PDB file of C-alpha atoms and ligand atoms in Angstrom:
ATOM      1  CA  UNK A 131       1.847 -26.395 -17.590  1.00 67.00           C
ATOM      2  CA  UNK A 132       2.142 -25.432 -13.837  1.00 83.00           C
ATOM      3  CA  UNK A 133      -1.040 -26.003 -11.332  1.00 91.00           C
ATOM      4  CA  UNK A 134      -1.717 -24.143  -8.089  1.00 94.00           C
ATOM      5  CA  UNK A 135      -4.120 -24.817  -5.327  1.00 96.00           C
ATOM      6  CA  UNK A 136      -4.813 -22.140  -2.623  1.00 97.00           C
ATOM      7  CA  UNK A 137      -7.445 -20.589  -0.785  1.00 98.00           C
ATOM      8  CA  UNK A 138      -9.255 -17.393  -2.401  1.00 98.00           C
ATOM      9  CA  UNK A 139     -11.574 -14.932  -2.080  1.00 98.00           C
ATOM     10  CA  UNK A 140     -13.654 -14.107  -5.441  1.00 97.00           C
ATOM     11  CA  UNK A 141     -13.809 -10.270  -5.444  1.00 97.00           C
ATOM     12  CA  UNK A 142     -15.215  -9.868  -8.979  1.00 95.00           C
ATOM     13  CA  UNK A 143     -16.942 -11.974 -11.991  1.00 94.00           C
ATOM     14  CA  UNK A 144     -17.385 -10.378 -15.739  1.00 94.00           C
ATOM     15  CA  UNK A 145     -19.050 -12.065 -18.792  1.00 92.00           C
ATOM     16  CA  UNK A 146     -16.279 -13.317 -21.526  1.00 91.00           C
ATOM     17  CA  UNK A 147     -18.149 -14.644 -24.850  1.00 89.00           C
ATOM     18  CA  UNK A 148     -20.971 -16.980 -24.472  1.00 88.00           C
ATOM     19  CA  UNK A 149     -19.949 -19.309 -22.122  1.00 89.00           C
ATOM     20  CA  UNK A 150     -17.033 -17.953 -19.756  1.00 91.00           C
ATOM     21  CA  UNK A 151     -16.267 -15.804 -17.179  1.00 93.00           C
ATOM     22  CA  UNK A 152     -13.477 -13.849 -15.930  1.00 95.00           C
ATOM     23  CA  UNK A 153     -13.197 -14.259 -12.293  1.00 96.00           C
ATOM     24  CA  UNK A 154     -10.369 -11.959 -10.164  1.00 97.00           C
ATOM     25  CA  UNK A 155      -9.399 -14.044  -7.131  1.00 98.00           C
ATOM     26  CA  UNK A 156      -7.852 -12.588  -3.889  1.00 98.00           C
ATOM     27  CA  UNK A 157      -5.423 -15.983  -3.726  1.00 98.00           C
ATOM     28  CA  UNK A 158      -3.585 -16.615  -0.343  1.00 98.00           C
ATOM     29  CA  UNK A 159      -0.510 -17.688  -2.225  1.00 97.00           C
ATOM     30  CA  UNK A 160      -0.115 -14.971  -4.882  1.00 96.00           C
ATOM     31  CA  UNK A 161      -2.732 -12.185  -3.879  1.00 97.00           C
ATOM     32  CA  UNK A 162      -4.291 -10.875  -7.180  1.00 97.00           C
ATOM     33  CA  UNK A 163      -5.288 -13.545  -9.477  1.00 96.00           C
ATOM     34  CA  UNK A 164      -7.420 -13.300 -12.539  1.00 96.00           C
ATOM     35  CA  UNK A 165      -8.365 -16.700 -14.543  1.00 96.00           C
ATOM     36  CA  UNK A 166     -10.497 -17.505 -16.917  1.00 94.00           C
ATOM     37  CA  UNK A 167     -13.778 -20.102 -15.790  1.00 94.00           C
ATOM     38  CA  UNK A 168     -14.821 -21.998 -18.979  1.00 91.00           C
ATOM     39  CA  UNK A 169     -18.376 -22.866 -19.433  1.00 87.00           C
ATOM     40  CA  UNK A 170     -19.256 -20.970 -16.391  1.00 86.00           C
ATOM     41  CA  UNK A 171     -21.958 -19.102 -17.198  1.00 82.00           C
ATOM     42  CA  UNK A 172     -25.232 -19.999 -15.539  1.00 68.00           C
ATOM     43  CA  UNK A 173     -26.615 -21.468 -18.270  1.00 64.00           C
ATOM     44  CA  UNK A 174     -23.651 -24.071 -19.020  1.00 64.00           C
ATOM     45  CA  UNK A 175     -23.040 -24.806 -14.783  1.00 71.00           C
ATOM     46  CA  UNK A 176     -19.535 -26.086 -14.843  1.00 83.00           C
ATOM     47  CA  UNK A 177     -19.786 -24.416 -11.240  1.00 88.00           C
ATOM     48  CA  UNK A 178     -23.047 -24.505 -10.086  1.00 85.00           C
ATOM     49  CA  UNK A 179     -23.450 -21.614  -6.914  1.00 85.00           C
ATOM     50  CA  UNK A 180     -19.597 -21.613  -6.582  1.00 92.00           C
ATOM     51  CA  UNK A 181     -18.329 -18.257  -8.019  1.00 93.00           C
ATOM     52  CA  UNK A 182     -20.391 -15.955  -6.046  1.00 93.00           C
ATOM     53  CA  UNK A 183     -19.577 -12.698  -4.723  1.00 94.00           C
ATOM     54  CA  UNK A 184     -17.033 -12.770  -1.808  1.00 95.00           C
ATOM     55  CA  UNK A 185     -17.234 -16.425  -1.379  1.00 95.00           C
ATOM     56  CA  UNK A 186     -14.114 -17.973   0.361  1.00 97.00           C
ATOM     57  CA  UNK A 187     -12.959 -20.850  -2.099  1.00 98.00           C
ATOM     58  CA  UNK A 188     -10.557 -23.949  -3.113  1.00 97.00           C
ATOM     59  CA  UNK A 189      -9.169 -23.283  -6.419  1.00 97.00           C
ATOM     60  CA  UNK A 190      -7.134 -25.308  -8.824  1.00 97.00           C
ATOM     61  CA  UNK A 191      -5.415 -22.649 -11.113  1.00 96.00           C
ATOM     62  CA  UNK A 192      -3.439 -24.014 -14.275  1.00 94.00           C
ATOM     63  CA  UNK A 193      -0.873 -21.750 -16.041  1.00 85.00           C
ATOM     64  CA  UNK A 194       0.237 -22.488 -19.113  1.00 72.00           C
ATOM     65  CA  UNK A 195       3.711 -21.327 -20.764  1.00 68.00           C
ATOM     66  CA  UNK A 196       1.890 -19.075 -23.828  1.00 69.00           C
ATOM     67  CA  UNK A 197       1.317 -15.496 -21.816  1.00 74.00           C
ATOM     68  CA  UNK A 198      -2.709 -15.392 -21.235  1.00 84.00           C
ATOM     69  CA  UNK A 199      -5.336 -15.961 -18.325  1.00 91.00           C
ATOM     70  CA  UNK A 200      -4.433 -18.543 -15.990  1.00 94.00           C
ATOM     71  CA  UNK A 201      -7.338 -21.276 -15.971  1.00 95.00           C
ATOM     72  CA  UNK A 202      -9.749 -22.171 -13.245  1.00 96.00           C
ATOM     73  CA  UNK A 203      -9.292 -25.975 -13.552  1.00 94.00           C
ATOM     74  CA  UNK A 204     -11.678 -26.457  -9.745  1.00 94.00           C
ATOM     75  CA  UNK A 205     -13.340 -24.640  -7.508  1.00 95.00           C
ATOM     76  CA  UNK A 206     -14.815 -25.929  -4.761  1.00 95.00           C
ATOM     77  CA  UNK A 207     -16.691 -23.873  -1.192  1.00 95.00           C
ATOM     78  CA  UNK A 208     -14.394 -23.206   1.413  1.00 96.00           C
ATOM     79  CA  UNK A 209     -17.312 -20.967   2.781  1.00 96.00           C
ATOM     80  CA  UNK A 210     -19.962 -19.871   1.223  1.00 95.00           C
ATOM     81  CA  UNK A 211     -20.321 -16.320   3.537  1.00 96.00           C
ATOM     82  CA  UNK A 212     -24.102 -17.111   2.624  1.00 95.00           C
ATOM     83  CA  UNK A 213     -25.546 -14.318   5.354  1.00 97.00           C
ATOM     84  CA  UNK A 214     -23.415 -11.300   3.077  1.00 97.00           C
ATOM     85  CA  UNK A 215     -24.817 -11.514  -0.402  1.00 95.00           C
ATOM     86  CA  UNK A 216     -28.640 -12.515   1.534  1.00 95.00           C
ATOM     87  CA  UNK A 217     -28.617  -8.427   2.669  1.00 96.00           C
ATOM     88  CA  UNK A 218     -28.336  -5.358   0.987  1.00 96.00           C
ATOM     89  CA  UNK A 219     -25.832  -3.522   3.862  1.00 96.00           C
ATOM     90  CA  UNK A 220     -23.533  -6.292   3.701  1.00 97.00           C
ATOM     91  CA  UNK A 221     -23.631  -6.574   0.363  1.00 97.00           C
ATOM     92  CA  UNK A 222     -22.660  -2.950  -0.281  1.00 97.00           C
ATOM     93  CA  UNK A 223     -19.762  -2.756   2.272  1.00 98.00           C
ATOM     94  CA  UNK A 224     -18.268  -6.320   1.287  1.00 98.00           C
ATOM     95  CA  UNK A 225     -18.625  -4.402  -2.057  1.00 98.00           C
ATOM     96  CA  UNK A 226     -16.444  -1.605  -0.997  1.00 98.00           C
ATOM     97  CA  UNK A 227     -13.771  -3.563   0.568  1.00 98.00           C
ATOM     98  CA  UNK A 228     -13.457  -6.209  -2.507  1.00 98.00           C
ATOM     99  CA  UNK A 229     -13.132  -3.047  -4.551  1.00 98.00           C
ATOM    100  CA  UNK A 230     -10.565  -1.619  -2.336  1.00 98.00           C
ATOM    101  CA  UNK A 231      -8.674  -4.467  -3.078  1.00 98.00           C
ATOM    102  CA  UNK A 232      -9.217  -4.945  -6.208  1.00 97.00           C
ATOM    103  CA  UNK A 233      -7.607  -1.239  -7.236  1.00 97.00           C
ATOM    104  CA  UNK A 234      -4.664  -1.390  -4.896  1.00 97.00           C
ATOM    105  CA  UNK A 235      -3.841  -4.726  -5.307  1.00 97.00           C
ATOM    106  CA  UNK A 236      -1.207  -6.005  -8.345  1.00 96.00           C
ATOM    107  CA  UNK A 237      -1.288  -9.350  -9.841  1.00 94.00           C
ATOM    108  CA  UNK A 238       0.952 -11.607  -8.900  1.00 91.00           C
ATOM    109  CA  UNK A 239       1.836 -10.102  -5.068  1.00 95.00           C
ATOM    110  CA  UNK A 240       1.232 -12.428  -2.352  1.00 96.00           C
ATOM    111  CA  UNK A 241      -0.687  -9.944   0.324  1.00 97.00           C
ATOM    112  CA  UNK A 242      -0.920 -12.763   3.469  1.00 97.00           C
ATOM    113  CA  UNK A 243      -1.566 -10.339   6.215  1.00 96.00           C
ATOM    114  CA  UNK A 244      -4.244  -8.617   4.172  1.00 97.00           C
ATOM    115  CA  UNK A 245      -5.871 -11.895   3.161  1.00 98.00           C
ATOM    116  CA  UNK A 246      -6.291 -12.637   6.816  1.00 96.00           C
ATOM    117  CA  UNK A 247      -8.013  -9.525   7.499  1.00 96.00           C
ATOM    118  CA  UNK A 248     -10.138 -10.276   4.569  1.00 98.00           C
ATOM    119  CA  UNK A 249     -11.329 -13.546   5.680  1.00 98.00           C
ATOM    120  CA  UNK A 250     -11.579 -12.120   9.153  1.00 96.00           C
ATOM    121  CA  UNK A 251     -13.940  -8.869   8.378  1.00 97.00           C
ATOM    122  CA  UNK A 252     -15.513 -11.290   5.841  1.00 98.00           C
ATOM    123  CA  UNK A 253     -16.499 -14.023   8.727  1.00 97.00           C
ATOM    124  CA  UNK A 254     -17.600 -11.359  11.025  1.00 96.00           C
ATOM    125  CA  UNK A 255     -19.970  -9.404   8.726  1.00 97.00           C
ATOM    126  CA  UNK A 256     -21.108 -12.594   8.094  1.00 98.00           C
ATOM    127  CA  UNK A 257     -22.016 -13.788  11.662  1.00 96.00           C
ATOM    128  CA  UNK A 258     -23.824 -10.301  12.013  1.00 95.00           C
ATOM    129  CA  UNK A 259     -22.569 -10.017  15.335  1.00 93.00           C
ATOM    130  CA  UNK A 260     -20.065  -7.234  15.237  1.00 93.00           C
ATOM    131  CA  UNK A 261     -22.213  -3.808  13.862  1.00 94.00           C
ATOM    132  CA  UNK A 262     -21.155  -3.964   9.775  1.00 95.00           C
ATOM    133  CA  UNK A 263     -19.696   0.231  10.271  1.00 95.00           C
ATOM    134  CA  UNK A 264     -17.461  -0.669  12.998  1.00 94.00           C
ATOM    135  CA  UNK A 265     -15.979  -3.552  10.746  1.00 96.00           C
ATOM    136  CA  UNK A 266     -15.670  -1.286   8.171  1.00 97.00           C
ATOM    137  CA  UNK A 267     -13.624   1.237  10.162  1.00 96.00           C
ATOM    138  CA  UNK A 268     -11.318  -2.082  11.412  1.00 96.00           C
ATOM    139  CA  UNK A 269     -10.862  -3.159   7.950  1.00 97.00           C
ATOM    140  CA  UNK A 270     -10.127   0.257   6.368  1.00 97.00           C
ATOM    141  CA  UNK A 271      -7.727   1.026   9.327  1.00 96.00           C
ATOM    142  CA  UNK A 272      -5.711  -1.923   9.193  1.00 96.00           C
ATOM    143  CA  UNK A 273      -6.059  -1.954   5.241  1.00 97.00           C
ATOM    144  CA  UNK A 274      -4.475   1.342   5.246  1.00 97.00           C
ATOM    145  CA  UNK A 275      -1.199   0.097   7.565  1.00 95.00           C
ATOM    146  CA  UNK A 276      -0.865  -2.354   5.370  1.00 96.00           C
ATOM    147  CA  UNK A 277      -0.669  -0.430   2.196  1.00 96.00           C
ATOM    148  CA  UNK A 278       1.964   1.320   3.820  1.00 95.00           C
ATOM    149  CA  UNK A 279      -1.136   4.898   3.980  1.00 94.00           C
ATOM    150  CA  UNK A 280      -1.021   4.468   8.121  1.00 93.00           C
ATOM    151  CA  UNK A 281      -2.194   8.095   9.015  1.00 93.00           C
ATOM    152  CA  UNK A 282      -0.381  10.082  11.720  1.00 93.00           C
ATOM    153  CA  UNK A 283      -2.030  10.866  14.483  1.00 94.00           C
ATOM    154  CA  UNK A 284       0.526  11.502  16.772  1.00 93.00           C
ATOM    155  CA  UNK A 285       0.243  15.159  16.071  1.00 94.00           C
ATOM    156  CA  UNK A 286      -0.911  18.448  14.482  1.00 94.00           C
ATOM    157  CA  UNK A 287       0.591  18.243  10.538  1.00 91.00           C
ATOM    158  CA  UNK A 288       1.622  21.719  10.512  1.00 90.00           C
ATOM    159  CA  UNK A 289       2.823  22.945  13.898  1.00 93.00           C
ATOM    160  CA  UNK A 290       3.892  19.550  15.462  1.00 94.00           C
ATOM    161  CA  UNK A 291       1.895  20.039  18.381  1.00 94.00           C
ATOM    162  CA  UNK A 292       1.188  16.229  19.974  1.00 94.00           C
ATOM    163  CA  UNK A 293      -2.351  15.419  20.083  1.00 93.00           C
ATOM    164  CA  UNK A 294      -2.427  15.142  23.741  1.00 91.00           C
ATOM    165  CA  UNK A 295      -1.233  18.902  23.859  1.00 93.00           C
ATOM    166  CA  UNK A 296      -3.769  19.847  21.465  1.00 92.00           C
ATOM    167  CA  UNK A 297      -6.431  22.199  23.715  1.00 92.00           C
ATOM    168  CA  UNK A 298      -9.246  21.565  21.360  1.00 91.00           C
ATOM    169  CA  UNK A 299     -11.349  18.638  21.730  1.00 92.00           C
ATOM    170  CA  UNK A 300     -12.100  18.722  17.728  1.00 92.00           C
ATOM    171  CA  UNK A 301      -9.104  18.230  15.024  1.00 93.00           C
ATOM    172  CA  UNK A 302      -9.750  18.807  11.320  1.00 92.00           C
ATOM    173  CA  UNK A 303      -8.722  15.500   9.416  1.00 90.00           C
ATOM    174  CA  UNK A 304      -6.137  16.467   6.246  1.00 85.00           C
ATOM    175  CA  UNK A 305      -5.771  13.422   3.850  1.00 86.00           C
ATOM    176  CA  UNK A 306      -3.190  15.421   1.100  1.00 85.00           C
ATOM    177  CA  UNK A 307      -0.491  15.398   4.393  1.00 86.00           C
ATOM    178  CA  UNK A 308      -1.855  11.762   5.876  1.00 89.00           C
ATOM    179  CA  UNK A 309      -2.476  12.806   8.974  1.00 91.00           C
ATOM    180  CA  UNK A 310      -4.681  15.694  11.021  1.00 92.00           C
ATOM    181  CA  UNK A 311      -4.750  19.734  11.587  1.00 92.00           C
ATOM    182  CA  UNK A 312      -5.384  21.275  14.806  1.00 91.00           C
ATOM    183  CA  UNK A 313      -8.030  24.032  14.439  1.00 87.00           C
ATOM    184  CA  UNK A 314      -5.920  27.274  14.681  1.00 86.00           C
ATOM    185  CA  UNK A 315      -3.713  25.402  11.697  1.00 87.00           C
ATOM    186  CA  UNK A 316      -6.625  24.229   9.705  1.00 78.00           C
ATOM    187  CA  UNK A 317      -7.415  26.548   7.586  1.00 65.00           C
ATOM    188  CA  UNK A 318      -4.038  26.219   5.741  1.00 50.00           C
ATOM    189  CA  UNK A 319      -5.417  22.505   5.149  1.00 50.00           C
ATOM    190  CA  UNK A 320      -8.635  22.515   3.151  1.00 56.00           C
ATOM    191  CA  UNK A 321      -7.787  19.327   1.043  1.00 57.00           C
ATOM    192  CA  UNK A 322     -11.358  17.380   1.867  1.00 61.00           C
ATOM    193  CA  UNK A 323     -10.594  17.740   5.518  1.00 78.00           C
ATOM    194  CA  UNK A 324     -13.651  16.509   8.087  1.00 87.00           C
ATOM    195  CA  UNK A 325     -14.298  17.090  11.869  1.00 90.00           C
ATOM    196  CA  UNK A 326     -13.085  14.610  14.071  1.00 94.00           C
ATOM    197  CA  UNK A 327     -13.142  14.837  17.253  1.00 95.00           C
ATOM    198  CA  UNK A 328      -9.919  13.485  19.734  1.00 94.00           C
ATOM    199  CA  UNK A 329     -12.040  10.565  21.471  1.00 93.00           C
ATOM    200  CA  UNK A 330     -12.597   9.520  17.465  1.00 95.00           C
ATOM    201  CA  UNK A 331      -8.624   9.778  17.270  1.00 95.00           C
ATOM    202  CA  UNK A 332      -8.101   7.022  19.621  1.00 92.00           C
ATOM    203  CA  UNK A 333     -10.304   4.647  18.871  1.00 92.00           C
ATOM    204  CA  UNK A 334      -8.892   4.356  15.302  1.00 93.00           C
ATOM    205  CA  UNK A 335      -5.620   4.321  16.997  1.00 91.00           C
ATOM    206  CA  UNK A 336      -6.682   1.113  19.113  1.00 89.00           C
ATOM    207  CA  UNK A 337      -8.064  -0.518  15.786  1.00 89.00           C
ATOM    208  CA  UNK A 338      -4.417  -0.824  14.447  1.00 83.00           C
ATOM    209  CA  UNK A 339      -2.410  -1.581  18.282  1.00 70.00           C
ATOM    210  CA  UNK A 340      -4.217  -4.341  19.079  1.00 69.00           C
ATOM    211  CA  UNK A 341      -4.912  -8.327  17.317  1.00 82.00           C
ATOM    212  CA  UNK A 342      -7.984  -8.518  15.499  1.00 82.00           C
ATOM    213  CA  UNK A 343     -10.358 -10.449  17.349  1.00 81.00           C
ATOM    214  CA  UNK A 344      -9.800  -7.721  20.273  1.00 81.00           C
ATOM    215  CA  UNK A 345      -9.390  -4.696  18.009  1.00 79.00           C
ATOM    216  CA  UNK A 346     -13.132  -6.080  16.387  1.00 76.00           C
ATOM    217  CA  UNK A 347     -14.501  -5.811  19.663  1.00 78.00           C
ATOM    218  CA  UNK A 348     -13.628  -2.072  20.597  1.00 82.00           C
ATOM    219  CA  UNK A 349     -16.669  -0.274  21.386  1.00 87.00           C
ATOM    220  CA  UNK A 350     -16.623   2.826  19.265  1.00 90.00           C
ATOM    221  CA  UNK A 351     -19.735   5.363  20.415  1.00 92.00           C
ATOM    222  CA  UNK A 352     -21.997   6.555  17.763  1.00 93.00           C
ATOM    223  CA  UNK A 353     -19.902   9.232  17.363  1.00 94.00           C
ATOM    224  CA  UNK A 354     -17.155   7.849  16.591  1.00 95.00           C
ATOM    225  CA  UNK A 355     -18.663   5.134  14.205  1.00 95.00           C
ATOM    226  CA  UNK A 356     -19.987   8.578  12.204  1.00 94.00           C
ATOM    227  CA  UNK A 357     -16.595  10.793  12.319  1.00 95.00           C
ATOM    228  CA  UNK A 358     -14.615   7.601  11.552  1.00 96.00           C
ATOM    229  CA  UNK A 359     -16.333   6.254   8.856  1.00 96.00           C
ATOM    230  CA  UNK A 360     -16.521   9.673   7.383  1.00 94.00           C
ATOM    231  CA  UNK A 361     -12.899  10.604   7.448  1.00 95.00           C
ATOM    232  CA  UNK A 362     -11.940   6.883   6.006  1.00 96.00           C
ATOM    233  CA  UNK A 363     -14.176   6.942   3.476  1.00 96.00           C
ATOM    234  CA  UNK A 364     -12.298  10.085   2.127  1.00 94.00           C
ATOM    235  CA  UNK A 365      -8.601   9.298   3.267  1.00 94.00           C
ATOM    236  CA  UNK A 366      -8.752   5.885   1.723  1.00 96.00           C
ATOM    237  CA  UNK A 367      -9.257   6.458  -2.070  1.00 96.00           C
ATOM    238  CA  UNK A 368      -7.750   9.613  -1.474  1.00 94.00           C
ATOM    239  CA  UNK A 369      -4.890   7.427  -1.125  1.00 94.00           C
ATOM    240  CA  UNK A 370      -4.948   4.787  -3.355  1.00 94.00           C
ATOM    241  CA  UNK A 371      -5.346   7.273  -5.976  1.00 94.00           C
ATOM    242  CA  UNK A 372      -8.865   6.213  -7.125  1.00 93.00           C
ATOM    243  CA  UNK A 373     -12.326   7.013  -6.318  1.00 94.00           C
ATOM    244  CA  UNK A 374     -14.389   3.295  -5.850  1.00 97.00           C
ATOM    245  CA  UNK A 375     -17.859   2.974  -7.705  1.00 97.00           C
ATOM    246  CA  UNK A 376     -18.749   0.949  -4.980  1.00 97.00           C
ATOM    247  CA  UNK A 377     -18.459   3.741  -2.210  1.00 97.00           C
ATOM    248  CA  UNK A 378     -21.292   5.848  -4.007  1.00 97.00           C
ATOM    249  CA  UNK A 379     -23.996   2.566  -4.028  1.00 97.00           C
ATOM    250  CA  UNK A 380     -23.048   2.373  -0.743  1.00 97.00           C
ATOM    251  CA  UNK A 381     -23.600   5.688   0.594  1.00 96.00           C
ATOM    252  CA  UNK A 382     -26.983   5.760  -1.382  1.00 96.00           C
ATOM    253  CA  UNK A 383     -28.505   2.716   0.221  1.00 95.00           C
ATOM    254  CA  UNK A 384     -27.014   3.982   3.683  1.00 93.00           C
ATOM    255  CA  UNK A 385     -29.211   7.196   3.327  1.00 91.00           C
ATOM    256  CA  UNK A 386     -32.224   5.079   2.294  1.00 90.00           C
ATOM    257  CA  UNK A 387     -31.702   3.280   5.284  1.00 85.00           C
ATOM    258  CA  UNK A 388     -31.227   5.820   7.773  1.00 77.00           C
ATOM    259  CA  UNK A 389     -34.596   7.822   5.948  1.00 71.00           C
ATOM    260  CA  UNK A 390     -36.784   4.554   6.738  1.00 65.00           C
ATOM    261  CA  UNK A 391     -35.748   4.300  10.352  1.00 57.00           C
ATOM    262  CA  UNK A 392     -36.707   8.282  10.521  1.00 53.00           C
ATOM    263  CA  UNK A 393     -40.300   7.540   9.804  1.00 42.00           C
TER     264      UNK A 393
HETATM  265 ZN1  LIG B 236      -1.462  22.917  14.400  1.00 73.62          ZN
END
C-alpha cells in the first residue's frame, strides 16, 4: 500500500451506501483524484465540515495494489474559502469552474499550472474584492490556454485579415474555427457565433499576456465583462466537447439577479 499527501481542491462529493462518500479531488500532485471517504456522511462525522464544496485541503490518500478507489485516510483545512459557499453568485460560478474541470480533466494527470489558477480565482472570489464576472473571464481565458483551446485573435478566420486591419469596430466570434469572423466574412460562420466588439478582443488578449495577480486586476468596462462572458461561456464547452449543468443554474440565478436590481 502506497500513501500520498498533497494539497487539493474538492470539486465534487456523491453519496456511496450508507455511510461513504465519493469525493473527486483536484490534487496538486496528480490533478484528478477520486477516493473513497469512509464513514463520511454527516451523520457518522469522520470529517466534520471538511469536505465541503471547493474547499482547499490536506489529504492523506492510500492506494492499495487491488485496482479500486484510492482511500481518503486524512483530510484536514488548508482553507476553508468560507465567503464562496456563504453566497449564491459565488457559489454558482465556483460551480462552473469545478465543473469545467471536472469534464476536461483525466485522472491521474498532474495539471500544476491549472491548480494555481484554481487556488488563485478561488482566493479572489473569495476575498470579494475582484467583481466575480471578471474572474470568471480570467479563469476561463487562461483555462482555455492551458487546455491547449487558446482562441486566435490575431485575425479574421476566413480572409486572414489582422484584427488591427479589420475596419469594423464589431467582429462576430466563431467557436467551430477557434477564433473570430470579420463582418463581411461572417455569414459563412454561423456556428453559435456572438458580437464582440474589438476593445472586448483585447482585453481577453491581456488576460492571457500578463501574470495573474496583474491580469486579475485589468479593468474590463461593462461591455466587455457582457461580450466576454458571453462568447466564453459558448467557446468553452464548445470546446471541451460537453455542455456543463452548472452553466444553466448559473445563468438562471444571474437573470434573477439582474431582474431584482431592475425594480
Ligand atoms: Zn474576414
Amino acid at each position: 500500500m502506497s500513501a500520498l499527501s498533497t494539497s487539493a481542491i474538492l470539486l465534487r462529493r456523491i453519496e456511496f451506501g450508507d455511510y461513504d462518500l465519493i469525493v473527486t479531488l483536484f490534487t496538486e500532485a496528480e490533478g484528478k483524484t477520486s477516493a473513497i471517504a469512509k464513514s463520511a456522511k454527516k451523520s457518522v462525522k469522520r470529517f466534520p465540515g471538511v469536505l465541503e464544496p471547493f474547499s482547499k485541503l490536506n489529504v492523506v490518500l492510500s492506494k492499495g495494489r487491488k485496482k479500486g478507489l484510492p482511500i481518503l485516510q486524512e483530510a484536514s483545512i488548508e482553507d476553508p474559502f468560507f465567503n464562496i459557499r456563504e453566497d449564491i453568485v459565488k457559489t454558482a460560478y465556483a460551480s462552473y469552474w469545478a465543473e469545467l474541470i471536472y469534464l476536461w480533466m483525466v485522472e491521474g494527470e498532474p495539471q500544476k499550472q491549472l491548480y494555481q489558477l484554481t487556488v488563485h480565482v478561488l482566493s479572489e472570489l473569495n476575498r470579494g474584492e475582484i467583481p466575480v464576472e471578471v474572474l470568471s473571464i480570467l479563469f476561463q481565458m487562461r483555462f482555455l490556454s492551458l487546455a491547449g483551446f487558446r482562441p486566435n485573435f490575431d485575425h479574421c478566420h476566413h480572409c486572414k485579415t489582422c484584427l488591427d486591419q479589420i475596419k469594423y469596430a464589431t467582429l462576430v466570434s466563431d467557436p467551430s474555427s477557434g477564433g473570430i469572423a470579420c463582418p463581411t466574412c461572417c455569414g459563412v460562420s454561423r456556428n453559435g457565433g456572438v458580437k464582440i466588439s474589438k476593445g472586448t478582443l483585447k482585453q481577453l488578449i491581456w488576460t492571457n499576456n500578463k501574470d495573474l495577480d496583474r491580469a486579475a486586476r485589468i479593468r474590463f468596462t461593462p461591455l466587455a465583462i457582457d461580450e466576454g462572458i458571453r462568447f466564453l461561456e459558448i467557446f468553452v464547452p464548445f470546446h471541451i466537447g460537453r455542455n456543463p449543468k452548472s452553466l444553466k443554474v448559473l445563468r438562471a440565478i444571474r437573470k434573477t439577479i439582474k431582474r431584482k436590481w431592475k425594480f
